Amino acid sequence: MSDAALHPETLAVHAGREVDAETGAVALPIHPSTTFERAADGGFPHGHIYTRYANPTRTHLETCLAALEGGAEAAAFASGTAAAMTVFQALGPGAHVVASADAYHGILRLLREVMTPWDLAVSLVDTSDLDAVRAAIRPATRLLWAETPSNPLLKISDLDALAAIARDAGAISVCDNTFATPILQRPLDHGFDISMLSTTKYFGGHSDVLGGGLVTGAADKFWERIRFLQGAGGAVPSPFDCWLVLRGAATLPLRVRAATDNAGRLAEHLAEHVRVERVYYPGLSTHPGHALAARQMKGFGGVLSFTVTDGESAAINVAARVRLIKRATSLGGVETLIEHRASIEGPETRTPRNLLRLSVGVEHVDDLIADLDEALANK
Ligand code: PLP
């Protein structure tokens, strides 16, 4: 049976893992070695030279990422941000980038504060508005950077249409697939060139490891450049971190589904709450991207945002009063997190001041509802 015929639940458990030939160990060994012995003829019979270029534990993780995203190859990085940075560096100076205005703020900061001085021109657009995307394309456009669902407004962009716009413009298309993960959405199936992941989030799944990944549909020239930068720049994860992410991947489908079910229930509950102004969740039929999300996703994900009545201080008070839910940034862990997004995004933020983002975990949903109800009642 080919890997392509296997279901994601099966790939999550088996892709990149085989029983250790030397010991029969079912759990993968970790290879901390930074260097690998040459054969007497000077060659490298096992294919590994030095861990910055490649490491066996990292290769296992990369195999798993590629299989889940349906890609030709994957490259694992020390963080999601390092993965994104490598894409931008691979473009070279002088290129123009069209990026989602509601992309993760750290990616936008990279574009604004690191890559713009490096002579990259950037246009930020609402990628859910295809006319705006078409209008932003220039002759020098080399990259279309999308994030759907977006962060933190959960906007949905049309993956098929965006991939076609990029293709017509001769630009590379990359989708930050961190929120959805390949369990809910596979950008390469929609014609995207590369899917990008912060594996810190759902893949790791336990808020205890940083990681990132790029998965390509084709091992083309751009991909060769990315591979070169991965080894030359050295933003690679440690073997132990690769092992943790790979261990998390095995339960990714279970956790993503549990978080998605909980988020759907919470979104419905909050939408009816008298102290909630608006809920941003693509699973709600009132969400403008609901029909599109239902078409291109296999579930609406575990992240939702909501605005509260009475402004910023009320939002901060709600976050201050939760007891079970943790006040912390990040997402995709087993525990539910709440965050006042504008505070962490800094002065450049476009996020409403009264918005709270929830990364819904895998606890019992009734306990989460009770915690939020109490915090909202005391607002
Ligand atoms: N993309 C999204 C959607 C994120 O939420 C994050 C982190 O919060 C990143 C990328 C960056 O990932 P990392 O923190 O692993 O660098």
CSV table of C-alpha atoms and ligand atoms in Angstrom, one decimal:
chain,number,residue,atom,x,y,z
A,1,MET,CA,0.0,0.0,0.0
A,2,SER,CA,1.4,3.4,-0.9
A,3,ASP,CA,1.7,6.1,1.7
A,4,ALA,CA,-0.7,8.3,-0.4
A,5,ALA,CA,-3.4,5.7,0.2
A,6,LEU,CA,-3.2,5.8,4.0
A,7,HIS,CA,-5.5,7.9,6.1
A,8,PRO,CA,-4.0,10.9,8.1
A,9,GLU,CA,-4.6,9.0,11.4
A,10,THR,CA,-2.4,6.2,10.2
A,11,LEU,CA,0.2,8.4,8.7
A,12,ALA,CA,0.4,10.4,11.9
A,13,VAL,CA,1.4,7.2,13.8
A,14,HIS,CA,3.6,5.5,11.1
A,15,ALA,CA,5.1,8.0,8.7
A,16,GLY,CA,8.8,8.6,9.5
A,17,ARG,CA,8.8,5.8,12.1
A,18,GLU,CA,10.1,2.4,11.5
A,19,VAL,CA,11.2,-0.2,14.1
A,20,ASP,CA,14.9,0.4,14.8
A,21,ALA,CA,16.8,-2.1,12.7
A,22,GLU,CA,19.6,-2.6,15.2
A,23,THR,CA,17.6,-3.0,18.5
A,24,GLY,CA,14.0,-3.7,17.5
A,25,ALA,CA,12.9,-0.6,19.5
A,26,VAL,CA,9.4,0.5,18.5
A,27,ALA,CA,9.9,4.0,19.9
A,28,LEU,CA,12.4,5.9,17.7
A,29,PRO,CA,15.9,6.5,19.1
A,30,ILE,CA,17.2,10.0,19.3
A,31,HIS,CA,20.4,10.7,17.5
A,32,PRO,CA,22.2,13.5,19.2
A,33,SER,CA,25.4,13.1,17.2
A,34,THR,CA,26.5,16.3,15.5
A,35,THR,CA,28.9,14.5,13.1
A,36,PHE,CA,29.0,11.2,11.2
A,37,GLU,CA,31.9,9.0,10.2
A,38,ARG,CA,33.3,8.9,6.7
A,39,ALA,CA,33.9,5.5,5.1
A,40,ALA,CA,37.6,4.7,4.3
A,41,ASP,CA,37.0,5.9,0.7
A,42,GLY,CA,35.9,9.3,2.1
A,43,GLY,CA,32.2,8.9,1.3
A,44,PHE,CA,29.3,9.0,3.7
A,45,PRO,CA,27.6,5.6,3.4
A,46,HIS,CA,24.6,6.6,5.7
A,47,GLY,CA,24.0,9.9,3.9
A,48,HIS,CA,24.7,12.1,7.0
A,49,ILE,CA,27.7,14.4,7.3
A,50,TYR,CA,27.0,17.0,10.0
A,51,THR,CA,23.8,17.7,11.9
A,52,ARG,CA,23.3,21.3,10.6
A,53,TYR,CA,22.9,19.8,7.2
A,54,ALA,CA,20.9,16.7,8.2
A,55,ASN,CA,20.3,14.5,11.2
A,56,PRO,CA,18.6,11.1,11.3
A,57,THR,CA,16.0,12.2,13.9
A,58,ARG,CA,15.2,15.3,11.9
A,59,THR,CA,14.9,13.2,8.7
A,60,HIS,CA,12.2,11.1,10.5
A,61,LEU,CA,10.3,14.2,11.4
A,62,GLU,CA,10.6,15.6,7.9
A,63,THR,CA,9.3,12.4,6.4
A,64,CYS,CA,6.3,12.6,8.7
A,65,LEU,CA,5.6,16.3,7.9
A,66,ALA,CA,5.8,15.6,4.1
A,67,ALA,CA,3.5,12.6,4.4
A,68,LEU,CA,0.8,14.4,6.4
A,69,GLU,CA,0.8,17.5,4.1
A,70,GLY,CA,0.9,15.4,1.0
A,71,GLY,CA,4.2,17.0,-0.1
A,72,ALA,CA,7.3,15.8,-2.0
A,73,GLU,CA,9.7,16.9,0.8
A,74,ALA,CA,9.8,18.7,4.1
A,75,ALA,CA,12.4,20.7,6.0
A,76,ALA,CA,12.2,21.1,9.8
A,77,PHE,CA,13.3,24.3,11.4
A,78,ALA,CA,14.0,25.6,15.0
A,79,SER,CA,10.7,27.5,15.0
A,80,GLY,CA,7.9,28.5,12.7
A,81,THR,CA,9.4,31.9,12.5
A,82,ALA,CA,12.7,30.5,11.3
A,83,ALA,CA,10.9,28.5,8.6
A,84,ALA,CA,9.1,31.7,7.4
A,85,MET,CA,12.4,33.7,7.6
A,86,THR,CA,14.1,31.1,5.3
A,87,VAL,CA,11.3,31.5,2.7
A,88,PHE,CA,11.9,35.3,2.7
A,89,GLN,CA,15.6,34.9,2.5
A,90,ALA,CA,15.3,32.5,-0.4
A,91,LEU,CA,13.6,35.2,-2.4
A,92,GLY,CA,16.7,37.4,-2.5
A,93,PRO,CA,16.7,41.2,-2.3
A,94,GLY,CA,14.5,43.3,-4.5
A,95,ALA,CA,11.5,40.9,-4.6
A,96,HIS,CA,8.0,42.0,-3.9
A,97,VAL,CA,5.8,40.1,-1.4
A,98,VAL,CA,2.0,40.1,-1.1
A,99,ALA,CA,1.0,38.9,2.3
A,100,SER,CA,-2.1,38.5,4.4
A,101,ALA,CA,-2.6,41.6,6.5
A,102,ASP,CA,-4.1,39.4,9.3
A,103,ALA,CA,-1.1,37.0,9.3
A,104,TYR,CA,0.6,36.1,12.6
A,105,HIS,CA,2.1,39.4,13.9
A,106,GLY,CA,5.6,37.9,14.3
A,107,ILE,CA,5.7,37.1,10.5
A,108,LEU,CA,4.5,40.6,9.7
A,109,ARG,CA,7.1,42.0,12.0
A,110,LEU,CA,9.8,40.0,10.2
A,111,LEU,CA,8.6,41.4,6.8
A,112,ARG,CA,8.4,44.9,8.1
A,113,GLU,CA,11.5,45.2,10.4
A,114,VAL,CA,13.9,42.6,9.0
A,115,MET,CA,13.1,42.0,5.3
A,116,THR,CA,12.0,45.5,4.2
A,117,PRO,CA,15.4,47.0,5.1
A,118,TRP,CA,16.9,44.0,3.2
A,119,ASP,CA,15.2,45.5,0.1
A,120,LEU,CA,12.1,43.3,0.0
A,121,ALA,CA,8.9,45.3,-0.9
A,122,VAL,CA,5.8,44.2,1.0
A,123,SER,CA,2.1,44.8,0.3
A,124,LEU,CA,-0.3,43.7,3.0
A,125,VAL,CA,-3.8,42.8,1.8
A,126,ASP,CA,-6.9,41.1,3.0
A,127,THR,CA,-6.4,37.8,1.3
A,128,SER,CA,-10.0,36.9,1.7
A,129,ASP,CA,-10.7,39.7,-0.9
A,130,LEU,CA,-9.4,38.2,-4.1
A,131,ASP,CA,-9.7,41.5,-6.1
A,132,ALA,CA,-7.5,43.2,-3.5
A,133,VAL,CA,-4.9,40.4,-4.0
A,134,ARG,CA,-5.0,40.7,-7.8
A,135,ALA,CA,-4.6,44.5,-7.5
A,136,ALA,CA,-1.6,44.1,-5.2
A,137,ILE,CA,0.3,41.9,-7.7
A,138,ARG,CA,3.3,43.7,-9.4
A,139,PRO,CA,5.7,42.5,-12.1
A,140,ALA,CA,8.3,42.0,-9.3
A,141,THR,CA,5.9,39.9,-7.1
A,142,ARG,CA,7.7,36.7,-6.2
A,143,LEU,CA,5.7,35.5,-3.2
A,144,LEU,CA,2.1,35.3,-2.1
A,145,TRP,CA,2.0,34.6,1.7
A,146,ALA,CA,-1.4,33.5,2.9
A,147,GLU,CA,-2.7,32.5,6.3
A,148,THR,CA,-6.1,30.9,6.6
A,149,PRO,CA,-7.8,30.8,9.1
A,150,SER,CA,-6.0,34.0,9.9
A,151,ASN,CA,-4.7,35.3,13.3
A,152,PRO,CA,-6.5,36.5,15.3
A,153,LEU,CA,-9.6,37.4,13.2
A,154,LEU,CA,-10.1,33.9,11.8
A,155,LYS,CA,-10.7,35.2,8.3
A,156,ILE,CA,-10.9,32.5,5.6
A,157,SER,CA,-9.2,32.9,2.3
A,158,ASP,CA,-9.9,30.8,-0.9
A,159,LEU,CA,-6.9,28.5,-1.3
A,160,ASP,CA,-7.7,27.4,-4.9
A,161,ALA,CA,-8.1,31.0,-6.0
A,162,LEU,CA,-5.0,32.3,-4.3
A,163,ALA,CA,-2.9,29.5,-5.7
A,164,ALA,CA,-4.2,30.3,-9.2
A,165,ILE,CA,-3.5,34.1,-8.8
A,166,ALA,CA,0.1,33.3,-7.6
A,167,ARG,CA,0.7,30.9,-10.5
A,168,ASP,CA,-0.6,33.4,-13.1
A,169,ALA,CA,1.8,36.0,-11.6
A,170,GLY,CA,4.7,33.6,-11.7
A,171,ALA,CA,5.0,33.9,-7.9
A,172,ILE,CA,5.5,31.2,-5.2
A,173,SER,CA,2.5,30.6,-3.0
A,174,VAL,CA,3.0,29.8,0.7
A,175,CYS,CA,0.3,29.1,3.2
A,176,ASP,CA,0.8,29.3,6.9
A,177,ASN,CA,-1.1,26.2,7.9
A,178,THR,CA,-0.4,26.4,11.6
A,179,PHE,CA,-4.0,26.9,12.8
A,180,ALA,CA,-5.6,24.2,10.6
A,181,THR,CA,-2.7,21.7,10.5
A,182,PRO,CA,-2.8,19.1,7.7
A,183,ILE,CA,-5.5,17.3,9.6
A,184,LEU,CA,-8.0,20.0,8.7
A,185,GLN,CA,-6.6,21.5,5.5
A,186,ARG,CA,-3.8,20.7,3.0
A,187,PRO,CA,-2.8,23.8,1.1
A,188,LEU,CA,-0.7,21.7,-1.4
A,189,ASP,CA,-3.9,19.9,-2.5
A,190,HIS,CA,-5.3,23.3,-3.5
A,191,GLY,CA,-2.2,24.1,-5.7
A,192,PHE,CA,-0.1,26.0,-3.1
A,193,ASP,CA,3.7,25.5,-3.6
A,194,ILE,CA,4.6,25.3,0.1
A,195,SER,CA,2.8,24.7,3.4
A,196,MET,CA,4.4,26.3,6.4
A,197,LEU,CA,3.9,25.2,10.0
A,198,SER,CA,4.8,26.3,13.4
A,199,THR,CA,5.1,22.8,14.9
A,200,THR,CA,5.4,24.6,18.3
A,201,LYS,CA,1.6,24.6,18.2
A,202,TYR,CA,-0.6,21.6,17.4
A,203,PHE,CA,2.2,19.2,16.3
A,204,GLY,CA,4.2,19.5,19.5
A,205,GLY,CA,0.8,19.8,21.2
A,206,HIS,CA,2.0,20.1,24.8
A,207,SER,CA,3.5,23.6,25.0
A,208,ASP,CA,7.0,22.2,25.6
A,209,VAL,CA,8.9,22.4,22.3
A,210,LEU,CA,9.6,25.0,19.6
A,211,GLY,CA,9.7,24.0,16.0
A,212,GLY,CA,8.8,24.8,12.4
A,213,GLY,CA,8.4,23.2,9.1
A,214,LEU,CA,8.1,23.8,5.4
A,215,VAL,CA,6.6,21.2,3.1
A,216,THR,CA,6.9,21.6,-0.7
A,217,GLY,CA,4.8,20.1,-3.5
A,218,ALA,CA,7.9,19.8,-5.7
A,219,ALA,CA,11.6,19.6,-5.0
A,220,ASP,CA,12.3,22.4,-7.5
A,221,LYS,CA,15.0,25.2,-7.6
A,222,PHE,CA,13.3,27.3,-4.9
A,223,TRP,CA,13.2,24.3,-2.7
A,224,GLU,CA,16.9,23.6,-3.3
A,225,ARG,CA,17.6,27.2,-2.2
A,226,ILE,CA,15.5,26.6,1.0
A,227,ARG,CA,17.5,23.4,1.7
A,228,PHE,CA,20.7,25.3,1.2
A,229,LEU,CA,19.7,28.1,3.6
A,230,GLN,CA,18.5,25.6,6.2
A,231,GLY,CA,22.0,24.0,6.2
A,232,ALA,CA,24.0,27.2,5.6
A,233,GLY,CA,22.0,29.4,8.0
A,234,GLY,CA,21.6,26.7,10.6
A,235,ALA,CA,18.1,27.5,12.0
A,236,VAL,CA,17.6,23.8,12.7
A,237,PRO,CA,15.9,22.1,15.6
A,238,SER,CA,17.8,19.9,18.0
A,239,PRO,CA,17.4,16.1,17.6
A,240,PHE,CA,15.5,16.0,20.9
A,241,ASP,CA,13.1,18.7,19.8
A,242,CYS,CA,12.5,16.8,16.5
A,243,TRP,CA,11.7,13.7,18.6
A,244,LEU,CA,9.2,15.6,20.7
A,245,VAL,CA,7.5,17.0,17.7
A,246,LEU,CA,7.3,13.6,16.0
A,247,ARG,CA,5.9,12.1,19.2
A,248,GLY,CA,3.3,14.8,19.3
A,249,ALA,CA,2.4,14.1,15.6
A,250,ALA,CA,1.2,10.7,16.5
A,251,THR,CA,-1.8,12.1,18.5
A,252,LEU,CA,-2.2,15.2,16.3
A,253,PRO,CA,-5.5,14.0,14.6
A,254,LEU,CA,-7.0,13.1,18.0
A,255,ARG,CA,-6.1,16.4,19.7
A,256,VAL,CA,-7.1,18.6,16.7
A,257,ARG,CA,-10.5,16.9,16.6
A,258,ALA,CA,-11.1,17.2,20.3
A,259,ALA,CA,-10.0,20.9,20.3
A,260,THR,CA,-12.2,21.5,17.3
A,261,ASP,CA,-15.3,20.0,18.9
A,262,ASN,CA,-14.7,22.0,22.1
A,263,ALA,CA,-14.1,25.2,20.1
A,264,GLY,CA,-17.3,24.7,18.2
A,265,ARG,CA,-19.3,24.3,21.4
A,266,LEU,CA,-17.6,27.3,23.1
A,267,ALA,CA,-18.2,29.5,20.0
A,268,GLU,CA,-21.9,28.7,20.0
A,269,HIS,CA,-22.1,29.3,23.8
A,270,LEU,CA,-20.2,32.7,23.6
A,271,ALA,CA,-22.3,33.8,20.6
A,272,GLU,CA,-25.4,33.7,22.8
A,273,HIS,CA,-23.7,35.4,25.8
A,274,VAL,CA,-25.0,38.8,26.7
A,275,ARG,CA,-21.6,40.2,27.5
A,276,VAL,CA,-20.1,39.1,24.3
A,277,GLU,CA,-20.2,41.5,21.4
A,278,ARG,CA,-19.0,39.2,18.5
A,279,VAL,CA,-17.5,35.8,18.1
A,280,TYR,CA,-14.9,35.2,15.3
A,281,TYR,CA,-15.1,31.5,14.5
A,282,PRO,CA,-15.5,30.0,11.0
A,283,GLY,CA,-17.6,27.2,12.3
A,284,LEU,CA,-20.5,29.6,13.1
A,285,SER,CA,-22.9,29.9,10.2
A,286,THR,CA,-22.9,33.7,10.7
A,287,HIS,CA,-19.1,33.9,9.9
A,288,PRO,CA,-18.5,35.4,6.4
A,289,GLY,CA,-16.1,32.6,5.6
A,290,HIS,CA,-18.2,29.8,6.9
A,291,ALA,CA,-19.2,28.2,3.5
A,292,LEU,CA,-15.7,28.5,2.1
A,293,ALA,CA,-14.2,27.0,5.3
A,294,ALA,CA,-16.7,24.1,5.1
A,295,ARG,CA,-15.5,23.5,1.5
A,296,GLN,CA,-11.8,23.6,2.0
A,297,MET,CA,-11.4,22.4,5.6
A,298,LYS,CA,-12.3,19.2,7.4
A,299,GLY,CA,-13.2,21.0,10.6
A,300,PHE,CA,-13.0,24.6,11.8
A,301,GLY,CA,-10.1,24.4,14.2
A,302,GLY,CA,-9.5,24.9,17.9
A,303,VAL,CA,-8.9,28.7,17.9
A,304,LEU,CA,-11.6,31.4,18.2
A,305,SER,CA,-11.6,35.0,19.2
A,306,PHE,CA,-14.4,37.1,20.7
A,307,THR,CA,-14.9,40.7,21.6
A,308,VAL,CA,-16.6,41.7,24.9
A,309,THR,CA,-19.0,44.6,25.6
A,310,ASP,CA,-17.5,47.5,27.6
A,311,GLY,CA,-14.1,47.7,25.9
A,312,GLU,CA,-10.5,46.9,26.6
A,313,SER,CA,-10.5,46.9,30.4
A,314,ALA,CA,-13.5,44.6,30.5
A,315,ALA,CA,-11.6,42.2,28.2
A,316,ILE,CA,-8.5,42.3,30.4
A,317,ASN,CA,-10.7,41.7,33.4
A,318,VAL,CA,-12.2,38.6,31.9
A,319,ALA,CA,-8.7,37.2,31.2
A,320,ALA,CA,-7.8,38.1,34.8
A,321,ARG,CA,-10.7,36.1,36.2
A,322,VAL,CA,-10.5,32.7,34.5
A,323,ARG,CA,-9.3,30.0,36.8
A,324,LEU,CA,-8.9,26.9,34.8
A,325,ILE,CA,-7.9,28.5,31.5
A,326,LYS,CA,-4.4,29.9,31.5
A,327,ARG,CA,-3.5,33.5,30.5
A,328,ALA,CA,-0.8,32.9,28.0
A,329,THR,CA,0.2,33.5,24.4
A,330,SER,CA,0.5,30.6,21.9
A,331,LEU,CA,-1.9,28.0,20.8
A,332,GLY,CA,-2.3,24.3,19.9
A,333,GLY,CA,-1.5,22.8,23.3
A,334,VAL,CA,-3.7,20.4,25.3
A,335,GLU,CA,-4.6,23.2,27.7
A,336,THR,CA,-6.9,26.1,26.9
A,337,LEU,CA,-5.2,29.5,26.8
A,338,ILE,CA,-6.8,33.0,26.7
A,339,GLU,CA,-5.0,36.0,25.5
A,340,HIS,CA,-5.6,39.8,25.1
A,341,ARG,CA,-4.1,39.9,21.6
A,342,ALA,CA,-3.6,43.6,21.2
A,343,SER,CA,-1.3,43.6,24.3
A,344,ILE,CA,1.1,41.1,22.8
A,345,GLU,CA,1.0,42.5,19.2
A,346,GLY,CA,2.3,45.9,20.3
A,347,PRO,CA,1.7,49.4,18.9
A,348,GLU,CA,1.3,48.2,15.2
A,349,THR,CA,-1.6,46.0,16.1
A,350,ARG,CA,-4.9,46.2,14.0
A,351,THR,CA,-6.6,43.8,16.5
A,352,PRO,CA,-9.7,45.3,18.3
A,353,ARG,CA,-8.7,46.3,21.8
A,354,ASN,CA,-11.7,44.4,23.4
A,355,LEU,CA,-10.7,41.1,21.7
A,356,LEU,CA,-9.7,37.9,23.5
A,357,ARG,CA,-8.3,34.9,21.7
A,358,LEU,CA,-8.9,31.4,22.9
A,359,SER,CA,-6.8,28.5,22.0
A,360,VAL,CA,-9.2,25.7,23.0
A,361,GLY,CA,-7.6,22.6,24.5
A,362,VAL,CA,-8.8,19.1,25.1
A,363,GLU,CA,-10.4,19.5,28.6
A,364,HIS,CA,-14.1,18.7,29.1
A,365,VAL,CA,-16.0,21.5,27.4
A,366,ASP,CA,-18.4,22.0,30.3
A,367,ASP,CA,-15.6,22.9,32.6
A,368,LEU,CA,-14.3,25.5,30.1
A,369,ILE,CA,-17.8,26.9,29.6
A,370,ALA,CA,-18.2,27.2,33.4
A,371,ASP,CA,-14.9,28.9,33.8
A,372,LEU,CA,-15.7,31.5,31.0
A,373,ASP,CA,-19.2,32.1,32.3
A,374,GLU,CA,-17.8,32.9,35.8
A,375,ALA,CA,-15.2,35.2,34.4
A,376,LEU,CA,-17.7,37.0,32.1
A,377,ALA,CA,-20.3,37.3,35.0
A,378,ASN,CA,-17.7,39.1,37.1
A,379,LYS,CA,-16.7,41.5,34.3
B,1,PLP,N1,2.4,31.2,12.5
B,1,PLP,C1,1.4,31.3,13.3
B,1,PLP,C2,0.0,31.2,12.8
B,1,PLP,C3,1.6,31.4,14.7
B,1,PLP,O1,0.6,31.5,15.6
B,1,PLP,C4,3.0,31.4,15.2
B,1,PLP,C5,3.3,31.6,16.6
B,1,PLP,O2,2.5,32.0,17.4
B,1,PLP,C6,4.0,31.3,14.2
B,1,PLP,C7,3.7,31.2,12.9
B,1,PLP,C8,5.4,31.4,14.6
B,1,PLP,O3,5.8,30.2,15.2
B,1,PLP,P1,7.0,30.0,16.2
B,1,PLP,O4,6.6,30.7,17.5
B,1,PLP,O5,7.2,28.6,16.3
B,1,PLP,O6,8.2,30.7,15.7
